[in-house]
PDB file of C-alpha atoms and ligand atoms in Angstrom:
ATOM      1  CA  LYS A  15       1.213   9.623 -66.100  1.00 83.00           C
ATOM      2  CA  LYS A  16       1.172   8.113 -69.582  1.00 89.00           C
ATOM      3  CA  LEU A  17      -1.718   6.490 -69.894  1.00 91.00           C
ATOM      4  CA  ASN A  18      -4.885   9.156 -70.764  1.00 91.00           C
ATOM      5  CA  ASN A  19      -7.556   7.510 -71.749  1.00 93.00           C
ATOM      6  CA  LEU A  20      -7.494   6.161 -68.248  1.00 94.00           C
ATOM      7  CA  LYS A  21     -11.161   5.822 -66.889  1.00 94.00           C
ATOM      8  CA  ALA A  22     -10.579   4.152 -63.557  1.00 95.00           C
ATOM      9  CA  LEU A  23      -8.105   1.985 -61.595  1.00 96.00           C
ATOM     10  CA  ILE A  24      -9.164  -1.235 -59.775  1.00 96.00           C
ATOM     11  CA  SER A  25      -7.235  -2.475 -57.210  1.00 96.00           C
ATOM     12  CA  LEU A  26      -6.597  -5.886 -56.763  1.00 94.00           C
ATOM     13  CA  GLY A  27      -6.397  -5.463 -53.274  1.00 94.00           C
ATOM     14  CA  GLN A  28      -8.203  -4.232 -50.702  1.00 95.00           C
ATOM     15  CA  GLY A  29      -5.436  -2.141 -49.536  1.00 97.00           C
ATOM     16  CA  VAL A  30      -4.523   0.918 -52.257  1.00 97.00           C
ATOM     17  CA  ASP A  31      -1.660   2.738 -50.641  1.00 97.00           C
ATOM     18  CA  HIS A  32       0.567   0.939 -53.426  1.00 94.00           C
ATOM     19  CA  ILE A  33      -1.813   3.526 -55.979  1.00 94.00           C
ATOM     20  CA  LEU A  34      -2.184   6.447 -54.145  1.00 95.00           C
ATOM     21  CA  LYS A  35       1.674   6.644 -52.733  1.00 91.00           C
ATOM     22  CA  ASP A  36       3.473   8.432 -55.512  1.00 87.00           C
ATOM     23  CA  ASN A  37       0.396  11.450 -56.219  1.00 89.00           C
ATOM     24  CA  ILE A  38       0.629  10.226 -60.261  1.00 90.00           C
ATOM     25  CA  ILE A  39      -3.393   9.766 -60.572  1.00 92.00           C
ATOM     26  CA  ASP A  40      -5.562  12.719 -61.324  1.00 92.00           C
ATOM     27  CA  GLN A  41      -8.208  13.302 -57.970  1.00 92.00           C
ATOM     28  CA  TYR A  42     -10.553  12.459 -60.458  1.00 92.00           C
ATOM     29  CA  ILE A  43     -10.108   9.130 -61.536  1.00 94.00           C
ATOM     30  CA  PRO A  44     -12.619   7.143 -59.621  1.00 96.00           C
ATOM     31  CA  VAL A  45     -10.172   4.870 -57.327  1.00 97.00           C
ATOM     32  CA  VAL A  46     -11.821   0.594 -56.694  1.00 97.00           C
ATOM     33  CA  ARG A  47     -10.985  -2.040 -54.134  1.00 97.00           C
ATOM     34  CA  ILE A  48     -11.647  -4.759 -53.581  1.00 96.00           C
ATOM     35  CA  VAL A  49     -13.633  -5.721 -50.730  1.00 97.00           C
ATOM     36  CA  ASP A  50     -14.371  -8.993 -50.529  1.00 93.00           C
ATOM     37  CA  PRO A  51     -15.747 -11.055 -47.513  1.00 94.00           C
ATOM     38  CA  PHE A  52     -13.524 -14.275 -48.386  1.00 93.00           C
ATOM     39  CA  MET A  53     -10.502 -12.050 -47.588  1.00 96.00           C
ATOM     40  CA  ALA A  54     -11.729 -10.752 -44.159  1.00 97.00           C
ATOM     41  CA  LYS A  55     -12.528 -14.078 -42.728  1.00 97.00           C
ATOM     42  CA  SER A  56      -9.532 -15.508 -43.924  1.00 97.00           C
ATOM     43  CA  MET A  57      -7.840 -12.860 -42.165  1.00 98.00           C
ATOM     44  CA  SER A  58     -10.067 -13.538 -39.546  1.00 98.00           C
ATOM     45  CA  HIS A  59      -8.978 -16.618 -39.088  1.00 98.00           C
ATOM     46  CA  TRP A  60      -5.061 -15.452 -39.577  1.00 99.00           C
ATOM     47  CA  VAL A  61      -5.559 -13.119 -36.288  1.00 99.00           C
ATOM     48  CA  ILE A  62      -7.479 -16.239 -34.276  1.00 99.00           C
ATOM     49  CA  LEU A  63      -4.178 -18.094 -35.230  1.00 98.00           C
ATOM     50  CA  SER A  64      -2.088 -15.386 -33.584  1.00 98.00           C
ATOM     51  CA  VAL A  65      -4.135 -14.737 -31.078  1.00 98.00           C
ATOM     52  CA  LEU A  66      -4.234 -18.564 -30.118  1.00 98.00           C
ATOM     53  CA  ASN A  67      -0.599 -19.226 -30.269  1.00 98.00           C
ATOM     54  CA  PHE A  68       0.009 -16.136 -28.080  1.00 98.00           C
ATOM     55  CA  ILE A  69      -2.323 -17.105 -25.300  1.00 97.00           C
ATOM     56  CA  ARG A  70      -1.388 -20.913 -25.404  1.00 97.00           C
ATOM     57  CA  ASP A  71       3.051 -20.512 -25.694  1.00 97.00           C
ATOM     58  CA  THR A  72       2.660 -22.536 -28.384  1.00 97.00           C
ATOM     59  CA  PHE A  73       6.506 -22.071 -29.679  1.00 97.00           C
ATOM     60  CA  GLY A  74       7.001 -22.145 -25.540  1.00 97.00           C
ATOM     61  CA  TYR A  75       5.660 -25.519 -26.222  1.00 98.00           C
ATOM     62  CA  TYR A  76       7.972 -26.347 -29.646  1.00 97.00           C
ATOM     63  CA  ASN A  77      10.766 -25.900 -27.864  1.00 97.00           C
ATOM     64  CA  GLN A  78      10.244 -28.224 -25.020  1.00 98.00           C
ATOM     65  CA  GLN A  79       9.337 -30.917 -27.303  1.00 98.00           C
ATOM     66  CA  LYS A  80      13.087 -30.108 -29.148  1.00 97.00           C
ATOM     67  CA  ASN A  81      14.778 -31.077 -25.766  1.00 97.00           C
ATOM     68  CA  LYS A  82      11.958 -32.899 -24.496  1.00 98.00           C
ATOM     69  CA  ILE A  83      10.991 -31.100 -22.184  1.00 98.00           C
ATOM     70  CA  TYR A  84       6.919 -32.214 -20.868  1.00 98.00           C
ATOM     71  CA  LYS A  85       5.686 -29.586 -18.350  1.00 98.00           C
ATOM     72  CA  PRO A  86       2.862 -26.821 -18.306  1.00 98.00           C
ATOM     73  CA  ARG A  87       4.279 -23.630 -18.791  1.00 97.00           C
ATOM     74  CA  LYS A  88       2.693 -20.126 -17.192  1.00 92.00           C
ATOM     75  CA  GLU A  89      -1.658 -20.213 -18.424  1.00 88.00           C
ATOM     76  CA  ILE A  90      -2.561 -16.462 -19.639  1.00 93.00           C
ATOM     77  CA  ASN A  91      -5.581 -15.795 -17.957  1.00 94.00           C
ATOM     78  CA  PHE A  92      -8.093 -15.419 -21.108  1.00 94.00           C
ATOM     79  CA  THR A  93     -11.108 -13.739 -19.752  1.00 93.00           C
ATOM     80  CA  THR A  94      -8.910 -10.702 -18.211  1.00 93.00           C
ATOM     81  CA  LEU A  95      -7.136 -10.134 -20.955  1.00 96.00           C
ATOM     82  CA  LYS A  96      -8.375  -7.387 -23.427  1.00 98.00           C
ATOM     83  CA  ILE A  97      -7.882  -7.049 -26.961  1.00 98.00           C
ATOM     84  CA  ALA A  98      -7.591  -4.255 -29.541  1.00 99.00           C
ATOM     85  CA  VAL A  99      -7.900  -3.890 -32.882  1.00 99.00           C
ATOM     86  CA  TYR A 100      -7.177  -0.704 -34.459  1.00 99.00           C
ATOM     87  CA  GLY A 101      -9.426  -0.481 -38.051  1.00 98.00           C
ATOM     88  CA  ILE A 102     -12.476  -1.603 -37.920  1.00 98.00           C
ATOM     89  CA  GLY A 103     -13.664  -1.240 -41.162  1.00 98.00           C
ATOM     90  CA  ALA A 104     -14.586  -4.393 -43.197  1.00 98.00           C
ATOM     91  CA  ILE A 105     -11.554  -6.344 -42.248  1.00 98.00           C
ATOM     92  CA  GLY A 106     -11.372  -6.069 -38.779  1.00 98.00           C
ATOM     93  CA  SER A 107     -14.821  -5.539 -37.793  1.00 98.00           C
ATOM     94  CA  VAL A 108     -15.268  -9.177 -38.944  1.00 98.00           C
ATOM     95  CA  VAL A 109     -12.274  -9.546 -36.606  1.00 98.00           C
ATOM     96  CA  ALA A 110     -13.553  -8.077 -34.095  1.00 98.00           C
ATOM     97  CA  LYS A 111     -16.710  -9.620 -34.579  1.00 98.00           C
ATOM     98  CA  ASP A 112     -14.900 -13.521 -34.385  1.00 98.00           C
ATOM     99  CA  LEU A 113     -12.615 -12.914 -31.825  1.00 98.00           C
ATOM    100  CA  LYS A 114     -15.610 -11.761 -29.576  1.00 98.00           C
ATOM    101  CA  GLN A 115     -17.635 -14.652 -30.549  1.00 98.00           C
ATOM    102  CA  LEU A 116     -14.953 -16.995 -28.825  1.00 97.00           C
ATOM    103  CA  GLY A 117     -15.407 -15.119 -25.437  1.00 97.00           C
ATOM    104  CA  PHE A 118     -12.629 -12.486 -26.084  1.00 98.00           C
ATOM    105  CA  LYS A 119     -13.213  -9.002 -24.330  1.00 98.00           C
ATOM    106  CA  VAL A 120     -12.411  -6.826 -27.504  1.00 98.00           C
ATOM    107  CA  GLU A 121     -12.147  -3.480 -28.174  1.00 98.00           C
ATOM    108  CA  GLY A 122     -11.996  -0.928 -31.628  1.00 98.00           C
ATOM    109  CA  TRP A 123     -10.715   1.386 -32.863  1.00 98.00           C
ATOM    110  CA  SER A 124     -12.025   3.569 -36.349  1.00 98.00           C
ATOM    111  CA  ARG A 125     -11.814   6.948 -37.408  1.00 97.00           C
ATOM    112  CA  SER A 126     -15.271   7.420 -37.073  1.00 97.00           C
ATOM    113  CA  GLN A 127     -18.021   6.368 -34.251  1.00 97.00           C
ATOM    114  CA  LYS A 128     -19.379   3.133 -35.029  1.00 97.00           C
ATOM    115  CA  HIS A 129     -21.330   1.060 -33.463  1.00 98.00           C
ATOM    116  CA  ILE A 130     -20.895  -2.616 -33.381  1.00 98.00           C
ATOM    117  CA  SER A 131     -22.684  -5.085 -30.869  1.00 97.00           C
ATOM    118  CA  GLY A 132     -20.472  -6.373 -28.240  1.00 96.00           C
ATOM    119  CA  ILE A 133     -17.185  -4.859 -29.003  1.00 98.00           C
ATOM    120  CA  ASN A 134     -16.538  -1.327 -27.569  1.00 98.00           C
ATOM    121  CA  CYS A 135     -15.639   1.149 -29.935  1.00 98.00           C
ATOM    122  CA  TYR A 136     -13.568   3.899 -29.661  1.00 98.00           C
ATOM    123  CA  TYR A 137     -12.162   6.735 -32.301  1.00 98.00           C
ATOM    124  CA  GLY A 138      -9.918   9.914 -31.957  1.00 95.00           C
ATOM    125  CA  LYS A 139      -6.619  10.579 -30.422  1.00 94.00           C
ATOM    126  CA  ASN A 140      -6.627  10.217 -27.173  1.00 96.00           C
ATOM    127  CA  LYS A 141      -9.173   6.623 -27.449  1.00 98.00           C
ATOM    128  CA  PHE A 142      -6.411   5.278 -29.194  1.00 98.00           C
ATOM    129  CA  LYS A 143      -4.525   5.770 -26.571  1.00 98.00           C
ATOM    130  CA  ASP A 144      -6.179   4.354 -23.581  1.00 98.00           C
ATOM    131  CA  MET A 145      -6.708   1.728 -25.417  1.00 98.00           C
ATOM    132  CA  LEU A 146      -2.898   1.168 -25.524  1.00 98.00           C
ATOM    133  CA  LYS A 147      -2.847   1.927 -22.181  1.00 98.00           C
ATOM    134  CA  THR A 148      -5.372  -0.834 -20.952  1.00 98.00           C
ATOM    135  CA  CYS A 149      -5.251  -4.005 -24.044  1.00 98.00           C
ATOM    136  CA  ASP A 150      -2.934  -6.784 -23.514  1.00 98.00           C
ATOM    137  CA  ILE A 151      -3.515  -8.098 -27.726  1.00 99.00           C
ATOM    138  CA  HIS A 152      -2.721  -5.255 -29.865  1.00 99.00           C
ATOM    139  CA  VAL A 153      -4.101  -5.940 -33.829  1.00 99.00           C
ATOM    140  CA  CYS A 154      -3.334  -3.239 -36.511  1.00 99.00           C
ATOM    141  CA  LEU A 155      -5.223  -4.114 -39.429  1.00 99.00           C
ATOM    142  CA  LEU A 156      -5.882   0.008 -40.358  1.00 98.00           C
ATOM    143  CA  PRO A 157      -4.891   0.919 -43.947  1.00 98.00           C
ATOM    144  CA  LEU A 158      -1.712   2.825 -44.992  1.00 98.00           C
ATOM    145  CA  THR A 159      -2.868   7.053 -44.673  1.00 97.00           C
ATOM    146  CA  THR A 160      -0.808   9.738 -43.891  1.00 96.00           C
ATOM    147  CA  GLU A 161      -2.410   9.175 -40.135  1.00 97.00           C
ATOM    148  CA  THR A 162      -1.664   6.184 -40.081  1.00 98.00           C
ATOM    149  CA  ASN A 163       2.532   6.453 -41.430  1.00 98.00           C
ATOM    150  CA  ASN A 164       4.536   5.041 -38.353  1.00 98.00           C
ATOM    151  CA  ILE A 165       1.522   5.682 -35.721  1.00 98.00           C
ATOM    152  CA  PHE A 166       3.069   2.547 -33.899  1.00 99.00           C
ATOM    153  CA  ASN A 167       6.635   3.825 -32.283  1.00 98.00           C
ATOM    154  CA  ASN A 168       8.780   3.577 -29.462  1.00 98.00           C
ATOM    155  CA  SER A 169       6.383   5.892 -27.847  1.00 98.00           C
ATOM    156  CA  SER A 170       2.806   4.125 -28.541  1.00 98.00           C
ATOM    157  CA  PHE A 171       4.369   0.432 -27.344  1.00 98.00           C
ATOM    158  CA  GLN A 172       5.856   2.248 -24.237  1.00 98.00           C
ATOM    159  CA  ILE A 173       2.765   3.127 -24.013  1.00 98.00           C
ATOM    160  CA  MET A 174       1.534  -0.942 -24.168  1.00 98.00           C
ATOM    161  CA  LYS A 175       1.708  -2.766 -20.725  1.00 98.00           C
ATOM    162  CA  LYS A 176       4.115  -5.060 -20.851  1.00 98.00           C
ATOM    163  CA  GLY A 177       4.259  -8.730 -21.519  1.00 98.00           C
ATOM    164  CA  SER A 178       2.150  -7.398 -24.517  1.00 98.00           C
ATOM    165  CA  CYS A 179       1.342  -9.282 -27.833  1.00 98.00           C
ATOM    166  CA  PHE A 180       1.459  -7.203 -31.162  1.00 99.00           C
ATOM    167  CA  ILE A 181       0.383  -8.506 -34.474  1.00 99.00           C
ATOM    168  CA  ASN A 182       0.725  -6.123 -37.187  1.00 99.00           C
ATOM    169  CA  ALA A 183      -1.504  -6.813 -40.726  1.00 98.00           C
ATOM    170  CA  GLY A 184      -1.821  -4.149 -41.748  1.00 98.00           C
ATOM    171  CA  ARG A 185       0.621  -2.113 -43.756  1.00 98.00           C
ATOM    172  CA  GLY A 186       3.966  -2.326 -42.525  1.00 98.00           C
ATOM    173  CA  GLU A 187       5.275   1.359 -43.055  1.00 98.00           C
ATOM    174  CA  GLN A 188       2.184   1.985 -39.984  1.00 98.00           C
ATOM    175  CA  VAL A 189       5.265   0.812 -37.958  1.00 98.00           C
ATOM    176  CA  ILE A 190       9.036   2.237 -37.061  1.00 98.00           C
ATOM    177  CA  GLU A 191      10.919  -1.569 -37.199  1.00 98.00           C
ATOM    178  CA  GLU A 192      13.689  -0.803 -35.431  1.00 98.00           C
ATOM    179  CA  HIS A 193      11.590   0.677 -32.520  1.00 98.00           C
ATOM    180  CA  LEU A 194       9.493  -2.729 -32.493  1.00 98.00           C
ATOM    181  CA  ILE A 195      12.588  -4.731 -32.041  1.00 98.00           C
ATOM    182  CA  GLU A 196      13.736  -2.932 -29.351  1.00 98.00           C
ATOM    183  CA  LYS A 197      11.127  -3.539 -27.248  1.00 98.00           C
ATOM    184  CA  CYS A 198      10.712  -6.541 -28.203  1.00 98.00           C
ATOM    185  CA  MET A 199      14.668  -7.428 -27.020  1.00 98.00           C
ATOM    186  CA  SER A 200      13.806  -5.627 -23.275  1.00 98.00           C
ATOM    187  CA  GLY A 201      10.586  -7.848 -22.778  1.00 97.00           C
ATOM    188  CA  HIS A 202       8.284  -5.108 -23.129  1.00 98.00           C
ATOM    189  CA  ILE A 203       6.448  -6.447 -26.048  1.00 98.00           C
ATOM    190  CA  SER A 204       6.381 -10.548 -25.750  1.00 98.00           C
ATOM    191  CA  SER A 205       5.363 -11.282 -28.668  1.00 98.00           C
ATOM    192  CA  ALA A 206       4.765 -10.006 -32.225  1.00 98.00           C
ATOM    193  CA  ILE A 207       3.249 -11.611 -35.067  1.00 99.00           C
ATOM    194  CA  LEU A 208       3.925 -10.115 -38.608  1.00 99.00           C
ATOM    195  CA  ASP A 209       2.385  -9.965 -42.111  1.00 98.00           C
ATOM    196  CA  VAL A 210       3.636  -6.872 -43.482  1.00 98.00           C
ATOM    197  CA  TYR A 211       7.433  -4.821 -43.724  1.00 98.00           C
ATOM    198  CA  ARG A 212       8.098  -1.612 -44.498  1.00 98.00           C
ATOM    199  CA  SER A 213      10.171  -3.117 -47.046  1.00 98.00           C
ATOM    200  CA  GLU A 214       8.704  -6.092 -49.089  1.00 98.00           C
ATOM    201  CA  PRO A 215       9.896  -8.799 -48.993  1.00 98.00           C
ATOM    202  CA  LEU A 216      11.387  -8.238 -46.484  1.00 98.00           C
ATOM    203  CA  LEU A 217      14.716  -7.934 -46.887  1.00 97.00           C
ATOM    204  CA  GLU A 218      17.109 -10.581 -45.734  1.00 97.00           C
ATOM    205  CA  ASN A 219      19.836  -8.196 -43.530  1.00 97.00           C
ATOM    206  CA  SER A 220      16.517  -6.962 -42.120  1.00 98.00           C
ATOM    207  CA  ASN A 221      17.008  -7.958 -38.118  1.00 98.00           C
ATOM    208  CA  LEU A 222      13.370  -8.936 -37.478  1.00 98.00           C
ATOM    209  CA  TRP A 223      15.192 -12.386 -38.905  1.00 98.00           C
ATOM    210  CA  GLU A 224      16.662 -13.308 -36.100  1.00 97.00           C
ATOM    211  CA  GLN A 225      13.760 -12.177 -32.608  1.00 98.00           C
ATOM    212  CA  LYS A 226      13.038 -15.569 -30.525  1.00 96.00           C
ATOM    213  CA  ASN A 227       9.999 -13.101 -30.167  1.00 97.00           C
ATOM    214  CA  ILE A 228       9.180 -12.119 -33.732  1.00 98.00           C
ATOM    215  CA  LYS A 229       7.294 -14.874 -36.251  1.00 98.00           C
ATOM    216  CA  ILE A 230       7.464 -13.163 -39.241  1.00 98.00           C
ATOM    217  CA  TRP A 231       4.952 -13.831 -42.295  1.00 98.00           C
ATOM    218  CA  PRO A 232       4.961 -13.233 -45.659  1.00 98.00           C
ATOM    219  CA  HIS A 233       2.332 -11.120 -46.959  1.00 98.00           C
ATOM    220  CA  VAL A 234      -0.017 -13.485 -46.676  1.00 98.00           C
ATOM    221  CA  ALA A 235      -2.619 -12.645 -43.963  1.00 98.00           C
ATOM    222  CA  ALA A 236      -5.526 -12.736 -46.341  1.00 98.00           C
ATOM    223  CA  GLU A 237      -4.800 -12.903 -49.462  1.00 95.00           C
ATOM    224  CA  THR A 238      -7.097 -12.457 -52.867  1.00 94.00           C
ATOM    225  CA  ASN A 239      -9.692 -14.897 -54.680  1.00 94.00           C
ATOM    226  CA  PRO A 240      -9.342 -14.301 -58.051  1.00 94.00           C
ATOM    227  CA  GLU A 241     -13.168 -15.984 -57.934  1.00 93.00           C
ATOM    228  CA  THR A 242     -14.769 -13.464 -55.671  1.00 91.00           C
ATOM    229  CA  ALA A 243     -12.588 -10.572 -56.655  1.00 94.00           C
ATOM    230  CA  ALA A 244     -13.006 -11.547 -60.232  1.00 96.00           C
ATOM    231  CA  LYS A 245     -16.936 -10.624 -60.308  1.00 96.00           C
ATOM    232  CA  GLN A 246     -15.835  -7.375 -58.158  1.00 96.00           C
ATOM    233  CA  ILE A 247     -13.885  -6.164 -60.991  1.00 97.00           C
ATOM    234  CA  ALA A 248     -16.125  -7.339 -63.543  1.00 97.00           C
ATOM    235  CA  ASN A 249     -18.569  -5.460 -62.655  1.00 97.00           C
ATOM    236  CA  ALA A 250     -17.198  -2.693 -61.584  1.00 97.00           C
ATOM    237  CA  ILE A 251     -15.710  -1.978 -65.689  1.00 97.00           C
ATOM    238  CA  LYS A 252     -19.638  -2.885 -66.272  1.00 98.00           C
ATOM    239  CA  CYS A 253     -20.443   0.205 -63.928  1.00 98.00           C
ATOM    240  CA  ILE A 254     -17.681   2.414 -65.292  1.00 96.00           C
ATOM    241  CA  GLU A 255     -18.992   1.746 -69.030  1.00 96.00           C
ATOM    242  CA  ASN A 256     -22.713   3.015 -68.253  1.00 97.00           C
ATOM    243  CA  GLY A 257     -20.948   5.928 -65.967  1.00 95.00           C
ATOM    244  CA  LYS A 258     -21.988   4.674 -62.792  1.00 97.00           C
ATOM    245  CA  LYS A 259     -19.796   4.690 -59.950  1.00 96.00           C
ATOM    246  CA  PRO A 260     -18.925   1.201 -58.919  1.00 97.00           C
ATOM    247  CA  PRO A 261     -18.860   0.084 -55.110  1.00 97.00           C
ATOM    248  CA  ASN A 262     -16.077   0.264 -53.163  1.00 98.00           C
ATOM    249  CA  THR A 263     -15.218   3.629 -55.139  1.00 98.00           C
ATOM    250  CA  ILE A 264     -12.443   4.746 -52.106  1.00 97.00           C
ATOM    251  CA  LYS A 265     -12.578   8.158 -51.035  1.00 96.00           C
ATOM    252  CA  ARG A 266      -9.285  10.164 -52.162  1.00 94.00           C
ATOM    253  CA  ARG A 267      -9.581  12.704 -49.453  1.00 93.00           C
ATOM    254  CA  LEU A 268      -9.512   9.427 -46.906  1.00 95.00           C
ATOM    255  CA  GLY A 269      -6.716   7.592 -48.562  1.00 95.00           C
ATOM    256  CA  TYR A 270      -8.661   4.791 -47.879  1.00 97.00           C
TER     257      TYR A 270
HETATM  258  P1  NAP B  30     -11.658  -0.462 -44.318  1.00 82.11           P
HETATM  259  O1  NAP B  30     -12.240  -1.310 -44.764  1.00 82.11           O
HETATM  260  O2  NAP B  30     -11.258   1.415 -45.301  1.00 82.11           O
HETATM  261  O3  NAP B  30     -11.651   0.032 -43.113  1.00 82.11           O
HETATM  262  C1  NAP B  30     -10.270   0.687 -42.188  1.00 82.11           C
HETATM  263  C2  NAP B  30     -10.672   1.778 -40.914  1.00 82.11           C
HETATM  264  O4  NAP B  30      -9.900   2.062 -40.234  1.00 82.11           O
HETATM  265  C3  NAP B  30     -11.653   1.625 -40.730  1.00 82.11           C
HETATM  266  O5  NAP B  30     -12.410   1.222 -39.750  1.00 82.11           O
HETATM  267  C4  NAP B  30     -11.535   3.434 -40.845  1.00 82.11           C
HETATM  268  O6  NAP B  30     -11.987   4.203 -39.813  1.00 82.11           O
HETATM  269  C5  NAP B  30      -9.925   2.759 -39.830  1.00 82.11           C
HETATM  270  N1  NAP B  30      -9.143   4.214 -39.960  1.00 82.11           N
HETATM  271  C6  NAP B  30      -8.126   4.665 -40.791  1.00 82.11           C
HETATM  272  N2  NAP B  30      -7.749   5.895 -40.499  1.00 82.11           N
HETATM  273  C7  NAP B  30      -7.590   5.408 -39.434  1.00 82.11           C
HETATM  274  C8  NAP B  30      -7.278   7.249 -38.392  1.00 82.11           C
HETATM  275  N3  NAP B  30      -7.067   7.337 -38.426  1.00 82.11           N
HETATM  276  N4  NAP B  30      -7.278   6.904 -37.297  1.00 82.11           N
HETATM  277  C9  NAP B  30      -8.026   5.518 -37.104  1.00 82.11           C
HETATM  278  N5  NAP B  30      -9.161   5.084 -38.144  1.00 82.11           N
HETATM  279  C10 NAP B  30      -9.112   4.525 -38.327  1.00 82.11           C
HETATM  280  O7  NAP B  30     -10.743  -1.084 -44.700  1.00 82.11           O
HETATM  281  P2  NAP B  30     -10.185  -2.881 -44.948  1.00 82.11           P
HETATM  282  O8  NAP B  30     -11.105  -3.232 -46.430  1.00 82.11           O
HETATM  283  O9  NAP B  30     -10.606  -3.370 -43.454  1.00 82.11           O
HETATM  284  O10 NAP B  30      -8.699  -3.276 -45.011  1.00 82.11           O
HETATM  285  C11 NAP B  30      -7.490  -2.459 -43.548  1.00 82.11           C
HETATM  286  C12 NAP B  30      -6.813  -2.425 -44.381  1.00 82.11           C
HETATM  287  O11 NAP B  30      -5.786  -4.206 -44.071  1.00 82.11           O
HETATM  288  C13 NAP B  30      -5.919  -2.723 -45.316  1.00 82.11           C
HETATM  289  O12 NAP B  30      -5.721  -0.938 -45.905  1.00 82.11           O
HETATM  290  C14 NAP B  30      -4.284  -3.360 -46.151  1.00 82.11           C
HETATM  291  O13 NAP B  30      -3.770  -1.994 -45.357  1.00 82.11           O
HETATM  292  C15 NAP B  30      -4.806  -4.093 -44.929  1.00 82.11           C
HETATM  293  N6  NAP B  30      -4.889  -5.781 -45.388  1.00 82.11           N
HETATM  294  C16 NAP B  30      -3.921  -6.359 -45.380  1.00 82.11           C
HETATM  295  C17 NAP B  30      -3.548  -7.425 -46.120  1.00 82.11           C
HETATM  296  C18 NAP B  30      -2.493  -9.120 -45.600  1.00 82.11           C
HETATM  297  O14 NAP B  30      -2.845  -9.996 -46.200  1.00 82.11           O
HETATM  298  N7  NAP B  30      -1.738  -8.267 -44.993  1.00 82.11           N
HETATM  299  C19 NAP B  30      -5.237  -8.260 -47.118  1.00 82.11           C
HETATM  300  C20 NAP B  30      -6.171  -7.179 -46.657  1.00 82.11           C
HETATM  301  C21 NAP B  30      -5.859  -6.222 -46.480  1.00 82.11           C
HETATM  302  P3  NAP B  30     -14.034   4.446 -40.149  1.00 82.11           P
HETATM  303  O15 NAP B  30     -14.450   2.761 -39.976  1.00 82.11           O
HETATM  304  O16 NAP B  30     -14.103   5.443 -39.338  1.00 82.11           O
HETATM  305  O17 NAP B  30     -13.472   5.021 -41.778  1.00 82.11           O
END
């Protein structure tokens, strides 16, 4: 508010919720974000890692090793399971395509209709519910807005099939953490892999730490790469200096 000559704001990440949160940036100030293929691929690797750990029961085998148990565990048939990717923008679309490439059935959800070859793309609240109901692995890559705040709560988790896997690398505020813990404790959600939290760093007294079937990552799924980001920031500054609209200026009305 004190920066009277502010011409623009450039987010160092792909998300902008932290900038818009307090509603202090005037509507006419452009807010620019990084859109980096490096980050999208990095996220894709993290999601694939999480999906494969779930399907192959990596942590079950690690536990068996501790007790010198040499025995196959229940296998999940990857040909029948379906993966939902909520948010198929710059990052989610790459994740969805890469998962498809690995032979998975993938569905994507967005605000407006999208067309991605090989991916069943849906939009709207009813389709959100359908995906919750019919998919086995749920990956959240949504931006945080008033519409996506708390979107994963008791009722959305309850719609998911028993034994579902939930992966969140969107934003912590999209999940009601107590509801997720309850569903993980009851076994309704059999595994959750989290990279983002309502409060970051994750509080020492958070109950999330204690859950056997919740895996905690410290917001590192896709980090900003200084080399690629610096070029985009320099270009945005040049555009602003020349009176042009920089690429990846967000739509303030939508909040992302
Ligand atoms: P993006 O390009 O803006 O894509 C956002 C996607 O979400 C779009 O498909 C959009 O729909 C959809 N969407 C937004 N609001 C929706 C709603 N109300 N209902 C349904 N779909 C909705 O964003 P991005 O660059 O892919 O990044 C997504 C988010 O990932 C960021 O905002 C950030 O929170 C998170 N992120 C996390 C990390 C990490 O390390 N954990 C790193 C980078 C980013 P449309 O296509 O119709 O617009």
